[in-house]
Coordinates of C-alpha atoms in Angstrom, one line a residue:
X23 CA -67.6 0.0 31.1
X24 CA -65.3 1.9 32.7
X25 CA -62.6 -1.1 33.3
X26 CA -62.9 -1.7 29.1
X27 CA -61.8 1.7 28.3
X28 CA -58.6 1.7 30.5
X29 CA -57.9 -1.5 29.1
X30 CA -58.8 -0.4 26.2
X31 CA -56.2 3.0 26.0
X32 CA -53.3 0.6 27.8
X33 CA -53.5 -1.5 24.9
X34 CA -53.6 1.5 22.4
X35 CA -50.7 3.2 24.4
X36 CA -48.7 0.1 24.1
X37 CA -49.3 -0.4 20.4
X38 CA -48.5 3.3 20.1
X39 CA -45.1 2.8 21.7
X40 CA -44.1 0.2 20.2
X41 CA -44.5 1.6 17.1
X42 CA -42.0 4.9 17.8
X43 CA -39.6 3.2 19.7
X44 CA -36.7 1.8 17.3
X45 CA -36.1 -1.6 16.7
X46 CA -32.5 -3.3 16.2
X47 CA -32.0 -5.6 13.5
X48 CA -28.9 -7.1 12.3
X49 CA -27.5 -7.6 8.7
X50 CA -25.8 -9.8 6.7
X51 CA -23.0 -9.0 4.7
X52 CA -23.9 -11.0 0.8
X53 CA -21.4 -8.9 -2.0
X54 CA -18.7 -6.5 -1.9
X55 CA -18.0 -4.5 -5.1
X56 CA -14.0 -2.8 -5.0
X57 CA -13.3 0.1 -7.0
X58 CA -10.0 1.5 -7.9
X59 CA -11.4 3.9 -4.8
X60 CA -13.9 2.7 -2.5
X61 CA -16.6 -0.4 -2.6
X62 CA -20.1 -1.1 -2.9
X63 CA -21.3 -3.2 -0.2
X64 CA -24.7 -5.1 -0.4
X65 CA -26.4 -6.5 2.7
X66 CA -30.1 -7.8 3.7
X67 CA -31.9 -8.0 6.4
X68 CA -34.7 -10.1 7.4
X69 CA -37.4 -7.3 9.1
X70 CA -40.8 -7.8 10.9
X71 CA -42.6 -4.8 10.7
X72 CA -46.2 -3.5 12.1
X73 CA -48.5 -1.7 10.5
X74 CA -47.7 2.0 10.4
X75 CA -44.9 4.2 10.4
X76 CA -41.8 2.8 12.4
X77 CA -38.2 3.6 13.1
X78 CA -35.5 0.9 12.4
X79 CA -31.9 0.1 13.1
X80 CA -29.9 -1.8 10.8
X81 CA -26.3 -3.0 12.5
X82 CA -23.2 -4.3 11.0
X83 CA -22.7 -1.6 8.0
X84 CA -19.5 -0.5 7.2
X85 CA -18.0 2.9 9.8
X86 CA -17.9 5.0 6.9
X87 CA -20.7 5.7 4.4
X88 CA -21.5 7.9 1.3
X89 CA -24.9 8.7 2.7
X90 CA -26.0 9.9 -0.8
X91 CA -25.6 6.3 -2.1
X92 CA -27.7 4.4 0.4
X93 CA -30.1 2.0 -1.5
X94 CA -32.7 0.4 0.4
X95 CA -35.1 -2.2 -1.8
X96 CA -38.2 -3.5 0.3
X97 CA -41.6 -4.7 -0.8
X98 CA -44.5 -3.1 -2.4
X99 CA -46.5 -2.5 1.0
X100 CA -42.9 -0.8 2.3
X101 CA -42.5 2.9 1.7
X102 CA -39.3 4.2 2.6
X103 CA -39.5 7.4 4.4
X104 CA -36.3 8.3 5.3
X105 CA -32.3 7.2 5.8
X106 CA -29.7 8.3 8.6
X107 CA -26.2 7.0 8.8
X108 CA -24.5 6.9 12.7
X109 CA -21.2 5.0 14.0
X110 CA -21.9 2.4 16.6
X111 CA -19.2 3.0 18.7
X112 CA -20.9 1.3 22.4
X113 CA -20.9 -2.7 20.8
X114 CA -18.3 -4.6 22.7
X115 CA -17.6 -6.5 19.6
X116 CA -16.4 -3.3 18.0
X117 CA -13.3 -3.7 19.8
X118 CA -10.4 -4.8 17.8
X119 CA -8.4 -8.4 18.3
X120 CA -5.4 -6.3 19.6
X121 CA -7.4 -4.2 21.9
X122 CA -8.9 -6.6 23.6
X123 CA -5.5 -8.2 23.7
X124 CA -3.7 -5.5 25.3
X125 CA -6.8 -4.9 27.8
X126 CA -6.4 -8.3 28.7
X127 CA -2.7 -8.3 29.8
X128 CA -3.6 -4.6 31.8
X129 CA -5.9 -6.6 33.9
X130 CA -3.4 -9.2 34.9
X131 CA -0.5 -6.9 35.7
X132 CA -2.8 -4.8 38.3
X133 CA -3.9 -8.0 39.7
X134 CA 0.0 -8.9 39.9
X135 CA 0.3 -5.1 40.9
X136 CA -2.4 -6.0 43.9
X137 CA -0.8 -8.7 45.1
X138 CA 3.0 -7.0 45.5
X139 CA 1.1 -4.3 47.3
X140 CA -0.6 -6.4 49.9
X141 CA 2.6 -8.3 50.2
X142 CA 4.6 -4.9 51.0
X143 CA 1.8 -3.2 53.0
X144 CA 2.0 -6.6 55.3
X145 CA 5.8 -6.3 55.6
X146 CA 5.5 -2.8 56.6
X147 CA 3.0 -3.2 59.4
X148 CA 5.2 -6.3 60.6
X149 CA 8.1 -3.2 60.8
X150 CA 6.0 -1.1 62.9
X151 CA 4.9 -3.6 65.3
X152 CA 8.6 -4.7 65.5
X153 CA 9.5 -0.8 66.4
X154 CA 6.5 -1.1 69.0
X155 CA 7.5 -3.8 70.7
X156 CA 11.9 -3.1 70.6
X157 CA 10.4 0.1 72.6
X158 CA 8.8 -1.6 75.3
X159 CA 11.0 -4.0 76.0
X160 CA 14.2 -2.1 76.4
X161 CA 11.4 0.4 78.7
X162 CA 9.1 -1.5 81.2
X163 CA 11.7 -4.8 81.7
X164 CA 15.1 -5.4 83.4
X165 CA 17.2 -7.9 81.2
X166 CA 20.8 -8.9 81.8
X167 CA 23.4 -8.2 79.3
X168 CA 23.2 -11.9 77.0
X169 CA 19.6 -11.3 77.0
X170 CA 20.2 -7.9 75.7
X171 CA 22.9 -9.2 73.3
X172 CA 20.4 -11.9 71.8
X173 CA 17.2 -9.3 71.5
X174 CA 19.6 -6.8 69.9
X175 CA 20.7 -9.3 67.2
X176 CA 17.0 -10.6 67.0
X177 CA 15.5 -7.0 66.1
X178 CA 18.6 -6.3 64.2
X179 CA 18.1 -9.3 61.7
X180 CA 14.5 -9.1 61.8
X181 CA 14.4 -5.3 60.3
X182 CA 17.2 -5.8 58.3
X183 CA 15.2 -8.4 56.3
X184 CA 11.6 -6.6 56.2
X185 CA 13.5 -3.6 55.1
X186 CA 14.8 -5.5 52.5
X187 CA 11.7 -7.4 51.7
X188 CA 10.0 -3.5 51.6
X189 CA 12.6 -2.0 49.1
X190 CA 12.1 -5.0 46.8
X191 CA 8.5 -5.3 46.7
X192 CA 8.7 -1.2 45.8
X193 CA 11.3 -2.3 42.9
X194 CA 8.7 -4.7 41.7
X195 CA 6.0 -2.1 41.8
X196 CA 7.6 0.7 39.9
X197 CA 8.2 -1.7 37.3
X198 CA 4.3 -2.7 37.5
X199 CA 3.4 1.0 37.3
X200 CA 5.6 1.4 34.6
X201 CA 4.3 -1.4 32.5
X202 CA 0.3 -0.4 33.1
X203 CA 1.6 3.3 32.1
X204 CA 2.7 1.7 28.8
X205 CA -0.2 -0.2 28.1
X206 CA -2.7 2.7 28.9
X207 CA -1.0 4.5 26.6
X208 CA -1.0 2.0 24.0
X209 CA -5.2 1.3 24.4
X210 CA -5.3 5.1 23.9
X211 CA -3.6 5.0 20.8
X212 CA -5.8 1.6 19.6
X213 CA -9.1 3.2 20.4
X214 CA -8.3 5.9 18.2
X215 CA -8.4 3.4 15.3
X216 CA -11.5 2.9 14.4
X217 CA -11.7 0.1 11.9
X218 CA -12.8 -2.4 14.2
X219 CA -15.9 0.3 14.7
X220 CA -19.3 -0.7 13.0
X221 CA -21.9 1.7 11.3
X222 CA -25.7 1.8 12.0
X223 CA -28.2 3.2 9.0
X224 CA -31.5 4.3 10.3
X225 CA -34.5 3.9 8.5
X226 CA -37.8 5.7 8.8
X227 CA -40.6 2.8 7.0
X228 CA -44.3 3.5 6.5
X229 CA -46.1 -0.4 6.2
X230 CA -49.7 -0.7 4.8
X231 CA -49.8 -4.3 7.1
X232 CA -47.8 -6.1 9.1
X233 CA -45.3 -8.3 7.5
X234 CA -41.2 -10.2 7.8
X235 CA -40.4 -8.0 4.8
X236 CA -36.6 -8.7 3.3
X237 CA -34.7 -5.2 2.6
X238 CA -31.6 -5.5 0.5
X239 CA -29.4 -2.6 1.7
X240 CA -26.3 -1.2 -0.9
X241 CA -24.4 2.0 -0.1
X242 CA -20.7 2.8 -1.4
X243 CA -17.9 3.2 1.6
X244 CA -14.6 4.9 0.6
X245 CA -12.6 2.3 2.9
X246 CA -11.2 0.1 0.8
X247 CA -9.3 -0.4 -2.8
X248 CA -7.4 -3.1 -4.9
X249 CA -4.2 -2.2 -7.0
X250 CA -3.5 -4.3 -9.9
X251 CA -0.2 -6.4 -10.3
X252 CA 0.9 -8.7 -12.5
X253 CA 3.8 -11.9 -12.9
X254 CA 5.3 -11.8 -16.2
X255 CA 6.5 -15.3 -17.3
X256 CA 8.2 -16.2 -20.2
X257 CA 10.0 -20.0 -20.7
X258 CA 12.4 -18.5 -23.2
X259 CA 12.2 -15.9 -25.8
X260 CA 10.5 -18.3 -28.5
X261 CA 7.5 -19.3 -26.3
X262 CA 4.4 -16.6 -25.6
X263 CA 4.2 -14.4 -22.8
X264 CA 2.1 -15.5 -19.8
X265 CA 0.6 -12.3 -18.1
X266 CA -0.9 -13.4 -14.5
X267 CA -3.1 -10.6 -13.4
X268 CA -3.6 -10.2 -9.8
X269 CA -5.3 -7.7 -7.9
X270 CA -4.1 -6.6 -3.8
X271 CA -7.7 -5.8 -2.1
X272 CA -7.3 -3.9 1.2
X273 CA -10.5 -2.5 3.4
X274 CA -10.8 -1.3 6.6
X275 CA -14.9 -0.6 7.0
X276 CA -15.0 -1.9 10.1
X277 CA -16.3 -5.7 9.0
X278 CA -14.8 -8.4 8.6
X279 CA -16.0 -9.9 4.9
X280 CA -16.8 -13.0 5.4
X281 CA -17.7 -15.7 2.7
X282 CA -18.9 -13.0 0.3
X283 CA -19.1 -12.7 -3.0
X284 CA -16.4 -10.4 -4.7
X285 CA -16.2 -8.2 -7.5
X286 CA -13.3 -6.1 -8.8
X287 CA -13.8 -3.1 -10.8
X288 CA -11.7 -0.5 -13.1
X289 CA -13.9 2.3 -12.4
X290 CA -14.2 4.9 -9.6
X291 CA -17.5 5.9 -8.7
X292 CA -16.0 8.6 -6.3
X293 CA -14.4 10.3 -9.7
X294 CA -16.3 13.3 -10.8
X295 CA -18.3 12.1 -13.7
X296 CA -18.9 16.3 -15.3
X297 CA -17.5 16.8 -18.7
X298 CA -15.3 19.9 -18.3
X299 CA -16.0 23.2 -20.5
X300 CA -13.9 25.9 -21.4
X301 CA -14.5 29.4 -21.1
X302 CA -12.9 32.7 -22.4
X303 CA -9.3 32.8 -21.5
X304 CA -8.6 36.7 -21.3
X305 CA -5.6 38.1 -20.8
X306 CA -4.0 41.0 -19.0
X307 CA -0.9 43.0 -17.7
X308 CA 0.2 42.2 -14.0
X309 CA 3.7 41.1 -11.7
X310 CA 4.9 37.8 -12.1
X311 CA 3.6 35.5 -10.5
X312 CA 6.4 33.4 -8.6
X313 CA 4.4 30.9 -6.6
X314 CA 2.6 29.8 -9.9
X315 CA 5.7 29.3 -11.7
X316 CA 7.1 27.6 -8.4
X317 CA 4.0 25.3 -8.6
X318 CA 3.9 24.6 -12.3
X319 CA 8.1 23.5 -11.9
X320 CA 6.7 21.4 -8.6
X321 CA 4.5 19.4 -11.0
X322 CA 6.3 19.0 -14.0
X323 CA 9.1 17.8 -11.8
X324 CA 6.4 14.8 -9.9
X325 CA 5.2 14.5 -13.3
X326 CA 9.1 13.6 -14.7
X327 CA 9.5 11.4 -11.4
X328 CA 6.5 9.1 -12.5
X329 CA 7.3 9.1 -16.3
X330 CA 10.7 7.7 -15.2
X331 CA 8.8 4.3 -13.3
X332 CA 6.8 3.8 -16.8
X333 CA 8.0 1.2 -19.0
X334 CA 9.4 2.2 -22.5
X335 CA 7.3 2.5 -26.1
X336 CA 8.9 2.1 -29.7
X337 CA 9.6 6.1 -29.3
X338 CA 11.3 5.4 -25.8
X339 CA 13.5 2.6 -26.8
X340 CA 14.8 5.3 -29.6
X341 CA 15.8 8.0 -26.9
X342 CA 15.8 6.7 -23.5
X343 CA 18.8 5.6 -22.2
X344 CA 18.0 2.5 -19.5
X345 CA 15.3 0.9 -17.7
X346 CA 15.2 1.4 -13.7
X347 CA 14.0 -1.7 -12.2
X348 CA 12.1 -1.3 -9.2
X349 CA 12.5 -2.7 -6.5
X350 CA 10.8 -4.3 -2.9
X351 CA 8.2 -6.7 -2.4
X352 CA 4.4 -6.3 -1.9
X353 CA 3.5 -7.1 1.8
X354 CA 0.3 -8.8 2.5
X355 CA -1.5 -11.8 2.6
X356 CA -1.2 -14.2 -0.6
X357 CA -3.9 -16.1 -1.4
X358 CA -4.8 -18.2 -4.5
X359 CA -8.0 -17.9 -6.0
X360 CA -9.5 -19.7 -9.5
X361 CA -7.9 -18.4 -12.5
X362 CA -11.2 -18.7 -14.8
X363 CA -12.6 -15.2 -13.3
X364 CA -15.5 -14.2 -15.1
X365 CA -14.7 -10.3 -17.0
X366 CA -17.2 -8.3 -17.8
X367 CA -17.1 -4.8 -20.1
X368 CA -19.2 -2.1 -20.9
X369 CA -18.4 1.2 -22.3
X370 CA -16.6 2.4 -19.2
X371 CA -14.7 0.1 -17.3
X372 CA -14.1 -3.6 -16.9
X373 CA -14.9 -6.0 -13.8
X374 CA -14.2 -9.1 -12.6
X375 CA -16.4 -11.7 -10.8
X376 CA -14.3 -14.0 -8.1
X377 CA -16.4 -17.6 -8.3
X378 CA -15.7 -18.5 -4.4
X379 CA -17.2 -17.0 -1.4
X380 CA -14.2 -14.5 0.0
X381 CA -12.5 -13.6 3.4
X382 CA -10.8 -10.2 3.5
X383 CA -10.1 -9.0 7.3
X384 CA -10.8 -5.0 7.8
X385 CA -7.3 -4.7 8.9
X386 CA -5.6 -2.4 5.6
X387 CA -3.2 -5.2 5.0
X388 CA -3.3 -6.0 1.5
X389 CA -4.7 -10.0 0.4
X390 CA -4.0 -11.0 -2.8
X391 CA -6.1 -12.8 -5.1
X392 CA -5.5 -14.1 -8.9
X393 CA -8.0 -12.5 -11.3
X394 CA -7.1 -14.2 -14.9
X395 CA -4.2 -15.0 -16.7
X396 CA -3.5 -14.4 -20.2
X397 CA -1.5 -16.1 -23.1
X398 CA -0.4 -13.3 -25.5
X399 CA 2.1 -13.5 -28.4
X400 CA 5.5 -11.7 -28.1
X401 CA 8.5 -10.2 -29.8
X402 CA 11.2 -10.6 -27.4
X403 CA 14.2 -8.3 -27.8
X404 CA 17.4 -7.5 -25.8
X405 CA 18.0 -3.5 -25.0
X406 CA 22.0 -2.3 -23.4
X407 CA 23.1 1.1 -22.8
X408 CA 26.7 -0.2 -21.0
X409 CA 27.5 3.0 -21.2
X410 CA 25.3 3.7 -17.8
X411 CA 24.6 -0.2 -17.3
X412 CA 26.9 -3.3 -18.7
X413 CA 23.9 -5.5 -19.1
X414 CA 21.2 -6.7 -21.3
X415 CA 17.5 -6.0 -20.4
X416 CA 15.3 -8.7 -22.4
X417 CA 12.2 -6.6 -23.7
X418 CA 9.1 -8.2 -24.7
X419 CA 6.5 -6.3 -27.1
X420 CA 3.3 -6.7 -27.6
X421 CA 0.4 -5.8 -29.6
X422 CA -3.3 -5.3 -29.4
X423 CA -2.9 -5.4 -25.5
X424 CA -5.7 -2.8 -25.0
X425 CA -8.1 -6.3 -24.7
X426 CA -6.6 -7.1 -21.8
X427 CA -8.0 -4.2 -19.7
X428 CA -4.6 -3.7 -17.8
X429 CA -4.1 -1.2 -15.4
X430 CA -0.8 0.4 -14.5
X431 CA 0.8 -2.0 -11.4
X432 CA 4.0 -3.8 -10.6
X433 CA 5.2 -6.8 -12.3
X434 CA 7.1 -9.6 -10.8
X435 CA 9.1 -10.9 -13.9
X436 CA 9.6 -14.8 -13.9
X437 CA 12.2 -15.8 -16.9
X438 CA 13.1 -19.8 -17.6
X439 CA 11.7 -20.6 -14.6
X440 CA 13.5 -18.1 -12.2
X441 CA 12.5 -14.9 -10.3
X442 CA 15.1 -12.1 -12.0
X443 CA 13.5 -9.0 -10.4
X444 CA 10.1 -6.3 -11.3
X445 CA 9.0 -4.2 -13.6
X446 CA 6.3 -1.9 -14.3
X447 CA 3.6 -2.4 -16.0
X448 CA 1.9 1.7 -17.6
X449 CA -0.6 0.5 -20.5
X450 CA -1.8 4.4 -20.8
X451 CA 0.7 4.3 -24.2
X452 CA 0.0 6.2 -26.7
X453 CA 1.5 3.5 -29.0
X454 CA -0.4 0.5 -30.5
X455 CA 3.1 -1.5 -29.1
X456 CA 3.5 -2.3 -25.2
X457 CA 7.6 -2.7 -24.3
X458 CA 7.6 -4.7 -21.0
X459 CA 11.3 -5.2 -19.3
X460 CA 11.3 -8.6 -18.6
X461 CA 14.8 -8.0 -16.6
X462 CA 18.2 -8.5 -16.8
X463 CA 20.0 -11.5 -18.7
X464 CA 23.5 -12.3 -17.5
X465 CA 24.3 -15.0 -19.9
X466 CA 24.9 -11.9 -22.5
X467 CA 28.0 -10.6 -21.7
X468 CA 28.6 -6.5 -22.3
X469 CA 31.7 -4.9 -21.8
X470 CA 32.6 -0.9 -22.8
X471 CA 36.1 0.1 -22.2
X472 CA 38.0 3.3 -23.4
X473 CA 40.8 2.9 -26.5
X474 CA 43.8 4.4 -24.4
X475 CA 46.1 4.9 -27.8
X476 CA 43.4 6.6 -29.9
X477 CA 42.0 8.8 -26.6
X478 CA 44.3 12.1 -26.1
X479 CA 44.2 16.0 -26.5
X480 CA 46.0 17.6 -29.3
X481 CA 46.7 21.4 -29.0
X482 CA 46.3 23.9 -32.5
X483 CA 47.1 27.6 -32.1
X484 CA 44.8 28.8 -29.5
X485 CA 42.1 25.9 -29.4
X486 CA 43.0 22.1 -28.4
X487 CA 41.3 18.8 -30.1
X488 CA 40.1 15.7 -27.6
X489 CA 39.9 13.0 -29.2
X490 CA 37.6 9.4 -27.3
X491 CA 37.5 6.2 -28.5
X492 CA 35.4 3.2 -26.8
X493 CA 35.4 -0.3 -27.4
X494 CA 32.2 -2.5 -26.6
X495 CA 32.5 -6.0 -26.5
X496 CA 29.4 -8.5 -26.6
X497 CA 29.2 -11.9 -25.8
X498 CA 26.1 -14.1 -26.2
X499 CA 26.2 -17.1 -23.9
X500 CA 23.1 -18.6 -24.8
X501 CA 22.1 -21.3 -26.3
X502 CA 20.3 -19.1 -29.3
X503 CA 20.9 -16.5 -31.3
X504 CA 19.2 -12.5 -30.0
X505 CA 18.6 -9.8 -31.3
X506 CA 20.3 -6.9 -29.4
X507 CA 19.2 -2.8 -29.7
X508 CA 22.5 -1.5 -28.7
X509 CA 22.7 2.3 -27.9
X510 CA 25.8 4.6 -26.9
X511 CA 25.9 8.4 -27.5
X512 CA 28.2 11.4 -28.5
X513 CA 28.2 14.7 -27.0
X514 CA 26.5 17.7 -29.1
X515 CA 27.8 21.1 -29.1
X516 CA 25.8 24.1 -27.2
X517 CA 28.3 26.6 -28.1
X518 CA 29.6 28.1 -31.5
X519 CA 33.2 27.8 -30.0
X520 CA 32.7 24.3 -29.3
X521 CA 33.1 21.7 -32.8
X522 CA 32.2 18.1 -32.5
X523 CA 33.2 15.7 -34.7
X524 CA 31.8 12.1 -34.8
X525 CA 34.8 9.9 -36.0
X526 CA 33.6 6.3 -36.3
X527 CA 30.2 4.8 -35.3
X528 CA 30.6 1.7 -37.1
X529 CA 27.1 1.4 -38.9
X530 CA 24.8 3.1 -36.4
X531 CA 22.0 5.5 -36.9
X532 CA 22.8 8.6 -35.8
X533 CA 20.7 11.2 -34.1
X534 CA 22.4 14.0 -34.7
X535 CA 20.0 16.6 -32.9
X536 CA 20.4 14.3 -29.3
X537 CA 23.9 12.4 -30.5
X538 CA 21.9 9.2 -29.9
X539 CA 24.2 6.0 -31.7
X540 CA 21.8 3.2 -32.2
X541 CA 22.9 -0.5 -33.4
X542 CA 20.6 -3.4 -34.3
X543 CA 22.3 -6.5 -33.8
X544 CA 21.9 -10.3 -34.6
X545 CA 24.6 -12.7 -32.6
X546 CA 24.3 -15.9 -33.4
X547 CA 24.6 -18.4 -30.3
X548 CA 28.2 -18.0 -28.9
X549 CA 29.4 -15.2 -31.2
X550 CA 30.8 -12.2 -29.9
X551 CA 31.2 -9.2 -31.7
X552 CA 32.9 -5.5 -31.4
X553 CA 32.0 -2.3 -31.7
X554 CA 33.7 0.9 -31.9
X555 CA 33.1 4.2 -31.3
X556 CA 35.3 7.8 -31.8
X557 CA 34.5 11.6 -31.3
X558 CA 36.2 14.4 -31.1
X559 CA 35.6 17.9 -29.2
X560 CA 37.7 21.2 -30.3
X561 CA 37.3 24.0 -28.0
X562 CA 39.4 26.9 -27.2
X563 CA 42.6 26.0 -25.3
X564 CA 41.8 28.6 -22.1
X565 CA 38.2 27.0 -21.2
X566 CA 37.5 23.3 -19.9
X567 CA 34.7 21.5 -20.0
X568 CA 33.1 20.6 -17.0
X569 CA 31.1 17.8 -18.0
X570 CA 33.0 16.0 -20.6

C-alpha cells in the first residue's frame, strides 16, 4: 500500500511539472501586412497541450513588437490567460550571414596566428641552445686556430639566420594581431545590430482537455515600410499615359519572409486615430517669444523646401517659374511581380493583394515589387521659363486621378521609349487636375538672348531710364505640332521713386501684381517663331539697383 502511494505522488509530481515548466514551439510565418509604417505579421503554430493551465513559448516572431496588438485565436476548449513579449537573443541562428562570416575568418587567422607563434618560439629556443653550446665549447675544449675560424663562421651564420627567421615571424604576427584587432572590432559593431535577432511571445493557456490545438498568432511590428514609386510612360504625346505603380518594401524584424503572402497598405495603424478638439484660445500680455518665432520660421522654411519637390497644379503653372527634376536612383533589389494585383478600398485607405508567395530578406534594403499599372487619358503640354532654363518640360495632365489611390513617391519618366530622367509624383492637390513633368524635350529648341540696340540707360534731370529688350527664339523639331505655355517676367516696382514701364509683351497675359508674362503657343511641326519682350526701369540717377 505503501509502494502505490509513492508511485502514486511521483506520477502526480511529474504530471505537476510538466505542466509549469514551459514548452517551446516554433511558428510559421503565413502573411505579412506593410503599412506606410509598420506590418502586421500573422503566424500559426501547431500546439499540443495537457489539460490545465500551462506556460508556452512561441519562437520565430519578429525582435520588435507592439505588445498591445498581440492576437492570439485558439479553439473553444483554449482560454487565453495571458501574453508576454521577450527578444531571443541565445539562438545561434540569430546570428546574421555577415557575422558568422566575419567570425569565421577570426578563427582562421588565430589558427594562422598559432602556427607563426610555434614557428618563432621554436627558432628562439634553437638561439638559446646555440648561445649554450658557443659557451662551452670556446670553455671546456682546446681547438686550434682553423677550427676556431670554422666554429666562428658556423655560429655566426647560424644566428644570423634564426635572428632573421625571429624578426620575421614577429613582422608576421603584428600583422595577425592587427588583423584579429580589426575584426573584433568589427563583430562588436555587428552584434549590436540586431535584425538578425528573433522575438519569443509567451502565452499563459488554461485547456479544459488535452488536445494539438492550432493558434493563429497576429501582432503589428514597427520594422518595416514600403514607399510608393511610379514609371511614367508615354509613346508620344497623342497616346495615354501608362502609370506603373510600384511599391519599395523594406523590413528588418529579424525574419527572413519567406514564401508569404503579401499585402500593401495606404494606412498607418501606428497614426493616432483621436479627432482633435479645440478649446478656448485666450490671450494675454507677455515678452516676445523668440524661440517660438525661431521655430515657426524653422518650419515654414522645411515646409517651402518640400513644396518645391511637388509637382505643379493649373494655379502652379500660372506662377511658378520651373520644375526641379530630381535626381538619383533608388537602391535595392528589383523584382518583378504580376501586374493584375488585386486592390481593395474601404472608407479609409486602399490595399493591395500580391498573388505569389513573397521573399523579402530582414536586411533594410529596399525590394521592389510591381503593384498595378494603369492606362489613364492625357493632355500633354510643353512648359519653358528659358529665362532660368532654355528647355521645354513636356507636362502631362490629368483628371479624375483620385481613383488611382496614388501616394506621393518618385517617378522614373520613360518618353518614346527612352529614360529622360524623374519626377515627382504629390496627388495631395487641391485641384481636380494632376500636372506631372514628364521631363525635358530637346527636339524643341529655346533660345532667349538680350536686344543689344534697344537695351541702354538714358539719363533725365536727376533720374536715369534703363531700358531691356529680350528676344526668345523657338524651334520645334518634331515631327508634330505642340502646344507650348511659354513664361518670362518683368520686374515690379517696391518703391515710389522707382517707375516701371512694360514696353512690349507681344500678346501675353500680364500679371501685373507678380509681373508674370504668359504666352500660349501652337508651332506647327518645324515652325519656329519669335517673341519679344521690353521694359523699362526709371529711378533716381544717385541710387543703383542691386538686383536688376
Amino acid at each position: 500500500m505503501k509502494r502505490i502511494f509513492l508511485t502514486l505522488l511521483t506520477s502526480l509530481s511529474f504530471v505537476y511539472i510538466y505542466a509549469q515548466s514551459p514548452r517551446s514551439f516554433n511558428s510559421r510565418l503565413e502573411s505579412v501586412t506593410v503599412y506606410s509604417i509598420g506590418a502586421e505579421l500573422n503566424h500559426k503554430a501547431k500546439i499540443s497541450l495537457p489539460a490545465g493551465t500551462s506556460e508556452i513559448i512561441l519562437n520565430d516572431m519578429a525582435n520588435n513588437i507592439d505588445e498591445s496588438s498581440i492576437q492570439v485565436g485558439v479553439p473553444s476548449s483554449v482560454t487565453i490567460l495571458s501574453t508576454s513579449f521577450s527578444r531571443d537573443f541565445l539562438r545561434n541562428e540569430n546570428k546574421s550571414p555577415a557575422y558568422i562570416k566575419v567570425e569565421d575568418s577570426l578563427q582562421i587567422i588565430k589558427r594562422e596566428l598559432n602556427k607563426v607563434q610555434n614557428k618563432r618560439v621554436v627558432e628562439e629556443n634553437l638561439l638559446v641552445l646555440l648561445d649554450k653550446n658557443q659557451a662551452i665549447g670556446g670553455v671546456n675544449t682546446g681547438v686550434n686556430v682553423a677550427e676556431l675560424i670554422k666554429i666562428a663562421d658556423y655560429y655566426k651564420n647560424k644566428q644570423l639566420e634564426l635572428r632573421n627567421n625571429i624578426f620575421s615571424l614577429k613582422e608576421a604576427e603584428d600583422v595577425q594581431q592587427k588583423r584579429i584587432a580589426r575584426m573584433q572590432q568589427q563583430l562588436q559593431e555587428l552584434s549590436l545590430d540586431k535584425t538578425g535577432t528573433t522575438g519569443q511571445i509567451v502565452l499563459q493557456v488554461m485547456a479544459t482537455e488535452p488536445s494539438n490545438a492550432d493558434f493563429n498568432i497576429s501582432y503589428l511590428s514597427p520594422n518595416a515600410a514600403w514607399l510608393a514609386f511610379y514609371d511614367l510612360r508615354a509613346e508620344n504625346t497623342s497616346s495615354p499615359l501608362k502609370i506603373v505603380y510600384k511599391a519599395n518594401v523594406t523590413q528588418s524584424t529579424g525574419l527572413d519572409w519567406k514564401k508569404v503572402k503579401l499585402s500593401l497598405s495606404t494606412g498607418n495603424p501606428s497614426q493616432n486615430g483621436t479627432a482633435p478638439l479645440l478649446s478656448a484660445w485666450f490671450l494675454q500680455f507677455g515678452e516676445p517669444a523668440y524661440a517660438y518665432q525661431q521655430q515657426k520660421q524653422m518650419y515654414q522654411n522645411r515646409i517651402q523646401s518640400m513644396e518645391t519637390r511637388a509637382p505643379m497644379d493649373k494655379k502652379d503653372l500660372e506662377e511658378q517659374p520651373i520644375i526641379n527634376a530630381l535626381q538619383g536612383q533608388v537602391a535595392g533589389v528589383q523584382v518583378q511581380a504580376p501586374v493584375s494585383v488585386q486592390q481593395n478600398e474601404n472608407m479609409l485607405n486602399a490595399s493591395f493583394d500580391i498573388e505569389i508567395p513573397y521573399d523579402i530578406a530582414s536586411n533594410s534594403k529596399p525590394h521592389s515589387v510591381t503593384l498595378k499599372e494603369f492606362s489613364q487619358p492625357a493632355n500633354f503640354k510643353y512648359y519653358s521659363v528659358p529665362k532660368i532654363e532654355a528647355d521645354a518640360f513636356l507636362m502631362a495632365e490629368i483628371t479624375n486621378y483620385d481613383k488611382l489611390n496614388l501616394l506621393p513617391g518618385e517617378a522614373n519618366i520613360i518618353f518614346e521609349n527612352s529614360y529622360v530622367g524623374k519626377s515627382f509624383i504629390n496627388p495631395n492637390a487641391t485641384t481636380d487636375t494632376l500636372n506631372l513633368s514628364m521631363g525635358r524635350d530637346k527636339k524643341i529648341t529655346i533660345k532667349r538672348e538680350k536686344v543689344a540696340e534697344q537695351t541702354g540707360i538714358k539719363f533725365i534731370g536727376n533720374s536715369k531710364k534703363q531700358t531691356f529688350t529680350y528676344e526668345i527664339r523657338l524651334r520645334n523639331g518634331k515631327k508634330e505640332a505642340v502646344n507650348l505655355l511659354l513664361k518670362d517676367q518683368y520686374p515690379v516696382s517696391t518703391d515710389k521713386d522707382m517707375e516701371v514701364e512694360l514696353l512690349a509683351a507681344d500678346g501675353a497675359v500680364i500679371n501685373k501684381e507678380t509681373g508674370v508674362l504668359t504666352w500660349k503657343l501652337s508651332l506647327k511641326a518645324g515652325a519656329t517663331e519669335t517673341i519679344r519682350i521690353s521694359y523699362a526701369i526709371k529711378y533716381p540717377k544717385d541710387k543703383n539697383i542691386v538686383n536688376l
